[in-house]
PDB file of C-alpha atoms in Angstrom:
ATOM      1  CA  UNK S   1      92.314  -0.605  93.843  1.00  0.00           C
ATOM      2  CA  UNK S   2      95.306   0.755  92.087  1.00  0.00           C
ATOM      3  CA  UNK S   3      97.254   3.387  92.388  1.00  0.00           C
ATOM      4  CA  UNK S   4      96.700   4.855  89.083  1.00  0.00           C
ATOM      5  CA  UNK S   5      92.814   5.242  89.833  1.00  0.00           C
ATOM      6  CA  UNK S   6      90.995   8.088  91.484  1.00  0.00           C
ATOM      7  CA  UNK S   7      89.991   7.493  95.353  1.00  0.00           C
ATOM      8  CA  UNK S   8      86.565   8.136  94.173  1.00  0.00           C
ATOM      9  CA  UNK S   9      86.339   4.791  93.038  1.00  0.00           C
ATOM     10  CA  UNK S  10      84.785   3.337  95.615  1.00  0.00           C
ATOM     11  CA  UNK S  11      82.091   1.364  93.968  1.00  0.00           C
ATOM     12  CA  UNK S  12      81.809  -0.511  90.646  1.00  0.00           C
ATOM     13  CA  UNK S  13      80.155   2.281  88.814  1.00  0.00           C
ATOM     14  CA  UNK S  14      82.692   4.702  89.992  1.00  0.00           C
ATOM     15  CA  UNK S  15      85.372   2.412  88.842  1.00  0.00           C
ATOM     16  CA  UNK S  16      84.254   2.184  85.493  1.00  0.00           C
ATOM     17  CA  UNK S  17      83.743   5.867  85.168  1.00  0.00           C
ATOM     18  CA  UNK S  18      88.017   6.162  86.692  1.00  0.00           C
ATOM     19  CA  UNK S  19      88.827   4.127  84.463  1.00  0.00           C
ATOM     20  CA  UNK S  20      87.046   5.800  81.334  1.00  0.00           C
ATOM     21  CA  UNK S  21      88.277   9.198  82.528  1.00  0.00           C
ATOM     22  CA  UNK S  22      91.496   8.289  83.512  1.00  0.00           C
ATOM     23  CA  UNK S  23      92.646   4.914  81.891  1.00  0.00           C
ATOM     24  CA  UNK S  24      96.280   5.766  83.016  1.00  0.00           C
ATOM     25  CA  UNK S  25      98.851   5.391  79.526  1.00  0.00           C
ATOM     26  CA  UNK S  26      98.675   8.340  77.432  1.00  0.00           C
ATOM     27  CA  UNK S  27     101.370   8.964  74.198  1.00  0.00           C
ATOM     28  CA  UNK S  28     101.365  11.942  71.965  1.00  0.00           C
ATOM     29  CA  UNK S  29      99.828  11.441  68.973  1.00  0.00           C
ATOM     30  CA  UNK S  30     102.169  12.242  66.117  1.00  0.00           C
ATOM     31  CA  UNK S  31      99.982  11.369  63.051  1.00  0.00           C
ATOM     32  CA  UNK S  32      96.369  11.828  63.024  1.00  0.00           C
ATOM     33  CA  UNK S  33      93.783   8.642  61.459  1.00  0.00           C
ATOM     34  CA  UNK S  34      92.606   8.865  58.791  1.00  0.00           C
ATOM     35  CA  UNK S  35      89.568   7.023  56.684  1.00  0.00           C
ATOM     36  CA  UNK S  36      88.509   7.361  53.481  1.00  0.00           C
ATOM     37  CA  UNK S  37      84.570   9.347  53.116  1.00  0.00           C
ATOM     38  CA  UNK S  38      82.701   5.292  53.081  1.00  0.00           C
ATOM     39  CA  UNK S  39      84.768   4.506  56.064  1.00  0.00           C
ATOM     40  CA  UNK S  40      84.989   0.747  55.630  1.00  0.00           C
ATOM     41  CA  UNK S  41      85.470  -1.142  59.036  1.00  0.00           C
ATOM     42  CA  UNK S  42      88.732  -1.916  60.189  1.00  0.00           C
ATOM     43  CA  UNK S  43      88.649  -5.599  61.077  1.00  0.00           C
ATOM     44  CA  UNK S  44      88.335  -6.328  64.334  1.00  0.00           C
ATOM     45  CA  UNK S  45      89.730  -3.458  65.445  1.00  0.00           C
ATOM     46  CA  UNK S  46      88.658  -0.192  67.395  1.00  0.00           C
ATOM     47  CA  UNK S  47      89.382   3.279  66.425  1.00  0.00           C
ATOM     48  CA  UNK S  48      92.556   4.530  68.589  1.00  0.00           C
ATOM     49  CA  UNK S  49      91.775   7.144  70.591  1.00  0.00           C
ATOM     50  CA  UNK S  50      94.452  10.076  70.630  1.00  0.00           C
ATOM     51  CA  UNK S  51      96.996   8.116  72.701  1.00  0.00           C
ATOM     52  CA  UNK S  52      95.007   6.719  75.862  1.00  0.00           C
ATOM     53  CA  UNK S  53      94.861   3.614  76.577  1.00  0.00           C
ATOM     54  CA  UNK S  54      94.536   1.674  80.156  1.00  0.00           C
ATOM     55  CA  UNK S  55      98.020   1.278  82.145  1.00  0.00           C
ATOM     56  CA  UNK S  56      99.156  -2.275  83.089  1.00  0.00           C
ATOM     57  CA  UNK S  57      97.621  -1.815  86.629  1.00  0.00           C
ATOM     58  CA  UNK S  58      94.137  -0.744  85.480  1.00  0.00           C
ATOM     59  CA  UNK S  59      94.340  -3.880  82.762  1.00  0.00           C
ATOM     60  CA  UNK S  60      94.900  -6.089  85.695  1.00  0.00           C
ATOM     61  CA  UNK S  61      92.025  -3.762  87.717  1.00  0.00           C
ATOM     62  CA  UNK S  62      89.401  -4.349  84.730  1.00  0.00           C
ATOM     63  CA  UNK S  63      90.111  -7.789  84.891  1.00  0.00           C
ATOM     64  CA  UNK S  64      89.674  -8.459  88.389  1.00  0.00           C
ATOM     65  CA  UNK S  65      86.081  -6.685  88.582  1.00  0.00           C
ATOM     66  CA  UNK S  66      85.035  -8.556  85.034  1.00  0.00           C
ATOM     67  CA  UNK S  67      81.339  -9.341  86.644  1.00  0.00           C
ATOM     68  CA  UNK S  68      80.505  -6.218  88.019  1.00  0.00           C
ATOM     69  CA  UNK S  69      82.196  -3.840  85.156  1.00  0.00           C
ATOM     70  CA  UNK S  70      80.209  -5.981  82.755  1.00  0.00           C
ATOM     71  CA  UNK S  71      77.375  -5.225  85.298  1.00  0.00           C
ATOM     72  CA  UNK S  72      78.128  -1.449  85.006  1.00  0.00           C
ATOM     73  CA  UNK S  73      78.954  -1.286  80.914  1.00  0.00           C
ATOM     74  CA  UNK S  74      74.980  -2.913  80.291  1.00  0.00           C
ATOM     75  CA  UNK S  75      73.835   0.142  82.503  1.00  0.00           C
ATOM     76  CA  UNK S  76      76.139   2.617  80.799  1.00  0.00           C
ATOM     77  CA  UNK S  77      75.081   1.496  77.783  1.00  0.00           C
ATOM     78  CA  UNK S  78      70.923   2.023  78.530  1.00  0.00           C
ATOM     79  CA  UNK S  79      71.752   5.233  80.122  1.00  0.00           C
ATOM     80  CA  UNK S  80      73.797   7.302  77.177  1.00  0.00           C
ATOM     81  CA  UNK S  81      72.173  10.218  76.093  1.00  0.00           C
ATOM     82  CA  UNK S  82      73.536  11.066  72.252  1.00  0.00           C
ATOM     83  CA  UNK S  83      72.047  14.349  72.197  1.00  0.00           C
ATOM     84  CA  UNK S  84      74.005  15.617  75.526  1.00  0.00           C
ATOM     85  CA  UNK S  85      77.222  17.288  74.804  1.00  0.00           C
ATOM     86  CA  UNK S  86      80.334  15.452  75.797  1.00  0.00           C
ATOM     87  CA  UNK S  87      82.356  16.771  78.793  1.00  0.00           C
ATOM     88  CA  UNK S  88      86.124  16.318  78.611  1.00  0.00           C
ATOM     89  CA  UNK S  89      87.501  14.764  82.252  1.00  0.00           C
ATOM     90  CA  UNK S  90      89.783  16.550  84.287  1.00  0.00           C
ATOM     91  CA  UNK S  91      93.860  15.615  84.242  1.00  0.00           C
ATOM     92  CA  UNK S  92      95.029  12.522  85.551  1.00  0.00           C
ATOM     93  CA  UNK S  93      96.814  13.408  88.714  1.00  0.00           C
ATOM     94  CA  UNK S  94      98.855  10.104  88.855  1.00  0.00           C
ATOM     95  CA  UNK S  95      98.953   8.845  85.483  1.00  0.00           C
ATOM     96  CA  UNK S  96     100.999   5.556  85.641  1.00  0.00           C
ATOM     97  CA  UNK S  97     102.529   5.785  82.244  1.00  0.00           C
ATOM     98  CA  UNK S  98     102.884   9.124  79.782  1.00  0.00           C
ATOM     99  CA  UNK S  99     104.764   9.317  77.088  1.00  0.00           C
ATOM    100  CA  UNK S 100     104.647  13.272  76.562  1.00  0.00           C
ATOM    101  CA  UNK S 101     100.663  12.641  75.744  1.00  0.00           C
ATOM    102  CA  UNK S 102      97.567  14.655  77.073  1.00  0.00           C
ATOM    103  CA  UNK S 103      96.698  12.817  80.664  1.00  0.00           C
ATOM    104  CA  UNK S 104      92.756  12.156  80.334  1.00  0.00           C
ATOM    105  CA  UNK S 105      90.248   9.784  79.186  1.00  0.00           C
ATOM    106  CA  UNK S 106      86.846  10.550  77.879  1.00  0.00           C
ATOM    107  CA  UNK S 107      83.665  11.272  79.204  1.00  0.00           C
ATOM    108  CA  UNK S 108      82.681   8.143  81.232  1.00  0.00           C
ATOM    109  CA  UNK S 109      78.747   9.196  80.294  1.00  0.00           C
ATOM    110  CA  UNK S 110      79.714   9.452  76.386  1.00  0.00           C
ATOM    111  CA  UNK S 111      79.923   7.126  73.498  1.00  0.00           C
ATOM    112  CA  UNK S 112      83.652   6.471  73.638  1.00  0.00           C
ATOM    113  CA  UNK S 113      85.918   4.067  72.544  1.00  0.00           C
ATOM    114  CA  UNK S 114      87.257   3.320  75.910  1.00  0.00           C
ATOM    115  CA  UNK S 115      83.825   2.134  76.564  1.00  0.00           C
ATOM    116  CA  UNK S 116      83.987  -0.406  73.617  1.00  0.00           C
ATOM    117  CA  UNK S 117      87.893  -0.992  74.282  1.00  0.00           C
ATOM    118  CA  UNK S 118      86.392  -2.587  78.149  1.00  0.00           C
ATOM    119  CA  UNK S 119      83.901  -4.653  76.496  1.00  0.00           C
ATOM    120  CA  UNK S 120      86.227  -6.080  74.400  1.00  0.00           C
ATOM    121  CA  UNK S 121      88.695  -6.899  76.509  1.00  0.00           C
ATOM    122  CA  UNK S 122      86.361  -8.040  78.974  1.00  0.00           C
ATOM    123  CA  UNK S 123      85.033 -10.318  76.216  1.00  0.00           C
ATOM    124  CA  UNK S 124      81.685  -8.862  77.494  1.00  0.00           C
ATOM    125  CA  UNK S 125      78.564 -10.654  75.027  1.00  0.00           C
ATOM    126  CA  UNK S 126      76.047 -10.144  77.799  1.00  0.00           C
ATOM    127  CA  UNK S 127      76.397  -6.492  76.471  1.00  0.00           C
ATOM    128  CA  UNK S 128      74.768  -7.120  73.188  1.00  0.00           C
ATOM    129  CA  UNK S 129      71.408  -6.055  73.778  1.00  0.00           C
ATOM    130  CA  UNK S 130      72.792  -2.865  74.871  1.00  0.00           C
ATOM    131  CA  UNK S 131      74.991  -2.832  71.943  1.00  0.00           C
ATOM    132  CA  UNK S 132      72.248  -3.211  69.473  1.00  0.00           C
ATOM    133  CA  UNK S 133      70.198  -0.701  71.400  1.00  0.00           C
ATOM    134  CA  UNK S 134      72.593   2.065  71.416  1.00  0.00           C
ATOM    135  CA  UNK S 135      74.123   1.338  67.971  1.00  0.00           C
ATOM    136  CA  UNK S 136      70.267   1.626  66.441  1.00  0.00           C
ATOM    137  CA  UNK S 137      69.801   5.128  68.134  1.00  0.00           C
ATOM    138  CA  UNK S 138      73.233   5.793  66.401  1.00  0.00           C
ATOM    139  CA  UNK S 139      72.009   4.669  63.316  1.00  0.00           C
ATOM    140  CA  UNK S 140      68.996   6.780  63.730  1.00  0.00           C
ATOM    141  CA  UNK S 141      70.415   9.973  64.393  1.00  0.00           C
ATOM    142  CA  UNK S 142      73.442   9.855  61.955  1.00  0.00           C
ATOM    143  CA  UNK S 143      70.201   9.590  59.241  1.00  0.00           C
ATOM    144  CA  UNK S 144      68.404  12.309  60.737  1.00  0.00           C
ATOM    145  CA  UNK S 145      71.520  14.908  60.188  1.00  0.00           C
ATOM    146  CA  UNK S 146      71.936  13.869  56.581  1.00  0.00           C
ATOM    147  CA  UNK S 147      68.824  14.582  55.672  1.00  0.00           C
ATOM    148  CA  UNK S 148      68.129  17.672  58.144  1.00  0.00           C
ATOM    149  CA  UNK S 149      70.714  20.395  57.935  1.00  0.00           C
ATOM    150  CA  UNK S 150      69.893  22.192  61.207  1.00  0.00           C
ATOM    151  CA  UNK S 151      69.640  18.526  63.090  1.00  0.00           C
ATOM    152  CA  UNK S 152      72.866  18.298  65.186  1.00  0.00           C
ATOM    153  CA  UNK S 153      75.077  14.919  64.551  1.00  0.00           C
ATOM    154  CA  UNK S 154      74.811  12.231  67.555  1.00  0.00           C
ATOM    155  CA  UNK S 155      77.289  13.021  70.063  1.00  0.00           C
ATOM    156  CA  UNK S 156      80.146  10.469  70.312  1.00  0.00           C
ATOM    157  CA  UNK S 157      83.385  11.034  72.568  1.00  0.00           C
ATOM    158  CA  UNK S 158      87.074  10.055  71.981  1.00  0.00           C
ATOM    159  CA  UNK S 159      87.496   9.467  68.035  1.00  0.00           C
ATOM    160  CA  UNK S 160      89.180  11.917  66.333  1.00  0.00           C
ATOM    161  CA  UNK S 161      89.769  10.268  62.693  1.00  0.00           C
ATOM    162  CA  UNK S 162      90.149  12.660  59.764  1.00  0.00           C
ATOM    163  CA  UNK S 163      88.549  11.895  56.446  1.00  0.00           C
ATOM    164  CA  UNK S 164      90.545  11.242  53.478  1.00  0.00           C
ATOM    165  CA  UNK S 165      91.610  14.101  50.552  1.00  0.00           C
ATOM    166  CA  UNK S 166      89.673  16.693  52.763  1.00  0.00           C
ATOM    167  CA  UNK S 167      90.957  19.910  51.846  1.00  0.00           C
ATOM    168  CA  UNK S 168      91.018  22.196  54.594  1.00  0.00           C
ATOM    169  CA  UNK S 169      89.339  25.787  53.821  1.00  0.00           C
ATOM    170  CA  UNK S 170      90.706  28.799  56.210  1.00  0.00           C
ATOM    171  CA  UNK S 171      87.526  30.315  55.019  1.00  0.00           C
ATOM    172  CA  UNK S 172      84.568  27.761  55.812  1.00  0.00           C
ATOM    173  CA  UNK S 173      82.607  28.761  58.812  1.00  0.00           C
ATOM    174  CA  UNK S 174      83.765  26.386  61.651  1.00  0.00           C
ATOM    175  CA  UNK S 175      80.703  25.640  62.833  1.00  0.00           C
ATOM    176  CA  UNK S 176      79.787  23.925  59.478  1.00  0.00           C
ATOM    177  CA  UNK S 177      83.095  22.185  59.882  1.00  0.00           C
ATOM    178  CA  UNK S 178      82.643  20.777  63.142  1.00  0.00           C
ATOM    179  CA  UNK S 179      79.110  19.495  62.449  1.00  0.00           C
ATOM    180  CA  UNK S 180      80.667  18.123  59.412  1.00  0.00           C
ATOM    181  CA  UNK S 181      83.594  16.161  61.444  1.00  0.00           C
ATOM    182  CA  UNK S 182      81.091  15.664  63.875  1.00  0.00           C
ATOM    183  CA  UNK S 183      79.000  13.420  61.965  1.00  0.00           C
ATOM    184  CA  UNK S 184      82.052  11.780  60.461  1.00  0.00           C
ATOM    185  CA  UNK S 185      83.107  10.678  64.389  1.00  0.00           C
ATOM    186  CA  UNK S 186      79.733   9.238  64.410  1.00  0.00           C
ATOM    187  CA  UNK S 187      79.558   7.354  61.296  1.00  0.00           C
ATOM    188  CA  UNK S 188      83.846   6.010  62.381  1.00  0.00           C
ATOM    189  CA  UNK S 189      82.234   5.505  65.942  1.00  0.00           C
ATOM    190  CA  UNK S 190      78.741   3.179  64.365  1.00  0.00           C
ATOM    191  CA  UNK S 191      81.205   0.788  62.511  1.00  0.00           C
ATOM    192  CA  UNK S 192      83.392  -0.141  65.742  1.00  0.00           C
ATOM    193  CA  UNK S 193      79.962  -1.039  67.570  1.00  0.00           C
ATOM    194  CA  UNK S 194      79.086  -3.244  64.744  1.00  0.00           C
ATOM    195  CA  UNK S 195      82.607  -4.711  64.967  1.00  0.00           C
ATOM    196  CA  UNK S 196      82.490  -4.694  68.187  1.00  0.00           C
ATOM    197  CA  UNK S 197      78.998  -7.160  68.427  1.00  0.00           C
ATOM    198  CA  UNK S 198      80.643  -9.090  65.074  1.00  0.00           C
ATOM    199  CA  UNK S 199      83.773 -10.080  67.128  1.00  0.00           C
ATOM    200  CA  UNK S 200      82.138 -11.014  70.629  1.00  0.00           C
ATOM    201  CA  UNK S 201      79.967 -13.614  68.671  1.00  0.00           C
ATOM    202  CA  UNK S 202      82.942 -14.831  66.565  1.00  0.00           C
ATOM    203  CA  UNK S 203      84.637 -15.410  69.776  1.00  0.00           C
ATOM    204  CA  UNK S 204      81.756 -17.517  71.063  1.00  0.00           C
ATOM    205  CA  UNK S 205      81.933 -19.326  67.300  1.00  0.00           C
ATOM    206  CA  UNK S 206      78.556 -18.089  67.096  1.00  0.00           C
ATOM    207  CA  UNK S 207      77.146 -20.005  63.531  1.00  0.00           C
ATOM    208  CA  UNK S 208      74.658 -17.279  62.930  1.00  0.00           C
ATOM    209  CA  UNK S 209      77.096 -14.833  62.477  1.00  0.00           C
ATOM    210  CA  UNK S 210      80.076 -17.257  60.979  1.00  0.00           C
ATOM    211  CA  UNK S 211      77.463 -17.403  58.027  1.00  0.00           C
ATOM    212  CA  UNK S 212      77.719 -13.473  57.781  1.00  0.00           C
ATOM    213  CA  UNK S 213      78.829 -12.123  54.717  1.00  0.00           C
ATOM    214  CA  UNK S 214      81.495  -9.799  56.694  1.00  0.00           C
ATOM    215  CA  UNK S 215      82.887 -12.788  58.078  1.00  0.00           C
ATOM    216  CA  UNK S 216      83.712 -14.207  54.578  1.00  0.00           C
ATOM    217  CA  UNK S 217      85.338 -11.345  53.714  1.00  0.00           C
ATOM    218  CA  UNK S 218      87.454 -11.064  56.625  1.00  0.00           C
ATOM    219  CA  UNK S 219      88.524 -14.218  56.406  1.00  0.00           C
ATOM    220  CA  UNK S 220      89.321 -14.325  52.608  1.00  0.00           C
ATOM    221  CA  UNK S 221      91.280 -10.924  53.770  1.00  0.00           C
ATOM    222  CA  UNK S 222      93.408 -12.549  56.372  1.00  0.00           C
ATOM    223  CA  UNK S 223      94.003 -15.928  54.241  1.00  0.00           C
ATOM    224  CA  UNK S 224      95.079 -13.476  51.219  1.00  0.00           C
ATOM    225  CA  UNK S 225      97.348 -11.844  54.008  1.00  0.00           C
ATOM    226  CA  UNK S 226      98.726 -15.169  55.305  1.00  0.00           C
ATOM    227  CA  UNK S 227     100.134 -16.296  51.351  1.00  0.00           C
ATOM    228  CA  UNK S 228     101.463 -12.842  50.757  1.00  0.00           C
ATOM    229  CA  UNK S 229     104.091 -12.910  53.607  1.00  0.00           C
ATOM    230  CA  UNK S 230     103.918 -17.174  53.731  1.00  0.00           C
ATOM    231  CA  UNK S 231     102.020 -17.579  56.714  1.00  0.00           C
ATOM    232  CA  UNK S 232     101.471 -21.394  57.491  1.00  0.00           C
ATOM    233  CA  UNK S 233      97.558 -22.767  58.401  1.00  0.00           C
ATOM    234  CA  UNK S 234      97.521 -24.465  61.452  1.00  0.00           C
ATOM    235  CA  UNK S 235      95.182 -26.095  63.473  1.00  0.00           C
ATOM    236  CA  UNK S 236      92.754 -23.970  65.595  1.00  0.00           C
ATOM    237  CA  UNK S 237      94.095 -25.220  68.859  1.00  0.00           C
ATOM    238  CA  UNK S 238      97.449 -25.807  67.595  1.00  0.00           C
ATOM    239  CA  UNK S 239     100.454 -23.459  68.396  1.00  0.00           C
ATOM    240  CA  UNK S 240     101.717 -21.222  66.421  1.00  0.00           C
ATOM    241  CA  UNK S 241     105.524 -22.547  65.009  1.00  0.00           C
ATOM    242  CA  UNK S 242     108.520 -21.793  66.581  1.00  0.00           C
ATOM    243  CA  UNK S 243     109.933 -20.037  63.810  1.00  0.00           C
ATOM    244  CA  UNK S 244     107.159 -17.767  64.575  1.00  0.00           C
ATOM    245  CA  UNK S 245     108.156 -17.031  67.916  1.00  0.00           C
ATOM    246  CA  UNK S 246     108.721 -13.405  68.679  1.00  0.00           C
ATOM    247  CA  UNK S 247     107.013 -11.965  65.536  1.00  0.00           C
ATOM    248  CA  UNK S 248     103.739  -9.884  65.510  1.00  0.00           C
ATOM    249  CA  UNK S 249     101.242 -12.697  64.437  1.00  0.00           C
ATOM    250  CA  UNK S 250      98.586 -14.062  66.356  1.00  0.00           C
ATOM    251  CA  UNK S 251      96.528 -17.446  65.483  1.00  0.00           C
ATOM    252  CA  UNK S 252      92.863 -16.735  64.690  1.00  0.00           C
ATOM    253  CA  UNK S 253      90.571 -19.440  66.391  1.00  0.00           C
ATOM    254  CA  UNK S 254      88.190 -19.634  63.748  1.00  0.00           C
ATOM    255  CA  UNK S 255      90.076 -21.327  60.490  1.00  0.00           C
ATOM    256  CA  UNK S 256      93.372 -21.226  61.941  1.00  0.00           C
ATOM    257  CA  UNK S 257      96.272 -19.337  60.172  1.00  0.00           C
ATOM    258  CA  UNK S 258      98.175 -17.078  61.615  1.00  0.00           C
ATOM    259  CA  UNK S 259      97.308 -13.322  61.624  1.00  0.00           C
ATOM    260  CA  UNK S 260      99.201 -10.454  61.039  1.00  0.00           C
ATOM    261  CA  UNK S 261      98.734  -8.078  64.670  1.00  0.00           C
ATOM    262  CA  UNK S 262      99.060  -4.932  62.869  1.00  0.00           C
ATOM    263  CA  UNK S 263      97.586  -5.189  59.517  1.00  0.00           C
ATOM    264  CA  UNK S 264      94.005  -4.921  60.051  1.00  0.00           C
ATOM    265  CA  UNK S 265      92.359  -6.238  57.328  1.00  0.00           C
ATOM    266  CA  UNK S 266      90.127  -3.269  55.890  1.00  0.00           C
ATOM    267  CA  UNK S 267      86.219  -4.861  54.729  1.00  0.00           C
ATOM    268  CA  UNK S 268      83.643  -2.271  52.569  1.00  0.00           C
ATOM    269  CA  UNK S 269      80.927  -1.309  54.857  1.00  0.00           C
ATOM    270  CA  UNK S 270      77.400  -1.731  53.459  1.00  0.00           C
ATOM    271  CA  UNK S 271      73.764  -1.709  54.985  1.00  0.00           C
ATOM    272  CA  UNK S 272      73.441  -5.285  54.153  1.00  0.00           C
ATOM    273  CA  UNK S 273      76.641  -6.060  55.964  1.00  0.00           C
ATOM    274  CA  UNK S 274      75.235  -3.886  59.380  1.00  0.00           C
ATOM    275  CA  UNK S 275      71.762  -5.851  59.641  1.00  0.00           C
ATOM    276  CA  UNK S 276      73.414  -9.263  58.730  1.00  0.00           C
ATOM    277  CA  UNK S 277      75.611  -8.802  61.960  1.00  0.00           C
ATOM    278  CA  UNK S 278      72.990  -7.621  63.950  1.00  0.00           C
ATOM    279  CA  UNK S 279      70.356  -9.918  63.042  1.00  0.00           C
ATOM    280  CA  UNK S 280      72.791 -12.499  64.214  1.00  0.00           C
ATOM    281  CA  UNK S 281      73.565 -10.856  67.234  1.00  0.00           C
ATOM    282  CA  UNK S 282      69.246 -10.736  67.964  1.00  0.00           C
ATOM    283  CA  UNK S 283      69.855 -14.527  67.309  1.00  0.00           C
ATOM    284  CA  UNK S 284      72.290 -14.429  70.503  1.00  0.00           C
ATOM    285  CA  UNK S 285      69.985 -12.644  72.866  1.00  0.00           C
ATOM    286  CA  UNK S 286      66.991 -14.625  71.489  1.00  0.00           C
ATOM    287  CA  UNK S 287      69.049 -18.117  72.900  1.00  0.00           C
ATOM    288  CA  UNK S 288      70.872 -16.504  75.680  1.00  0.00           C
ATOM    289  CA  UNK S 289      68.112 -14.240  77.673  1.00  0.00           C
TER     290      UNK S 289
END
């Protein structure tokens, strides 16, 4: 156990709700996301989430416990509740590292991207039936508020994104304009679980899902990326040149060219795009009960 973690972490499940409440780096947040109103998916990337992130220690914590977190995510995952209102954890009393940011997590029993951050990292695919489940029930309710005004958004925790050329009215009654940035955290918060399930099966090389028409598109993105600032192909389990050394490029594993770290490549999201990636990731379970 760390230092930077709560002493009521005593068993897994407690661990993974210290570490969702108080992942132990926080930064200020200086200027706020933004997306335009389609919100396209940011490739394969998560939302940020207003300067917390997990310390060095709880990295090293998360993976040490991989088994048993994953074992805690699945049942996090079947047990969120998108109708309950979010509940905003208490301070960190020992943060490990703040750089003049706000010292808490989200709500371990929430939607959050700290959630989605751990099964990423953990490169977690025996969450994808959870995944699909709780992204469908996302799905599902972000539909229902369209099309019913007095239907309240699903309740997602931790993204705080802004929307594009939104004009801010003084005079707009707030509680219209928190349903409306509400729903907007919802619809940000549906295409990282998509991303999410796209990127644990690319890991695994999964051909279902290479076949996906996101996939294409991503990698036409990055290989348009890679002859813009002369980016050599390499081989997939070659590394990366030494000229390279020290600069912000990583190699992807699938076609093998090196990748820009911070220049997420930005892909239109569509329906079509949604239930190609998740019929491939029902393709997964199917083989891999």
């Amino acid at each position: 156990m760390t230092a930077a973690l709560p002493a009521r972490a005593a068993t897994q499940q407690s661990l993974l709700d210290a570490l969702i409440s108080h992942p132990g780096s926080y930064s200020q947040v200086c200027d706020a996301m933004s997306a335009p109103a389609d919100i396209p998916y940011l490739a394969f990337e998560i939302t940020d989430f207003a300067g917390a992130s997990f310390s060095k220690s709880n990295q090293a914590t998360i993976l040490k416990n991989r088994d048993a977190l994953v074992k805690s995510i699945r049942a996090k995952l079947t047990a969120i509740d998108l109708t309950r209102p979010a509940r905003q954890p208490g301070e960190d009393p020992k943060p490990e590292e703040n750089f003049d940011g706000e010292a808490y997590g989200c709500d371990p029993d929430s939607l959050n991207p700290l959630l989605l951050t751990l099964v990423q990292q953990l490169h977690a695919i025996e969450t994808l039936p959870e995944l699909l489940a709780v992204e469908k029930k996302l799905v599902e309710g972000i539909a229902k508020a369209k099309d019913d005004a007095k239907a309240k958004p699903p309740v997602v925790n931790g993204w705080q994104v802004h929307m594009e050329s939104e004009d801010y009215n003084e005079n707009e009654d707030p509680a219209k304009r928190d349903r409306r940035s509400n729903l907007f955290q919802a619809r940000v918060a549906q295409r990282d679980m998509v991303m999410i399930m796209a990127l644990l099966m690319r890991e695994k090389l999964f051909e279902p899902y290479l076949n996906c028409e996101l996939e294409k598109k991503y990698q036409a993105g990055i290989t348009a990326q890679a002859k813009e600032y002369k980016l050599p192909k390499i081989a997939r389990d070659a590394e990366a040149p030494k000229e390279f050394d020290g600069a912000e490029v990583v190699r992807d594993p699938v076609i093998g060219i090196l990748v820009r770290t911070y220049s997420p490549v930005k892909i239109a999201y569509s329906r079509e795009s949604r239930d190609e990636v998740r019929a491939a990731a029902e393709k997964w379970v199917s083989v891999h009960p």
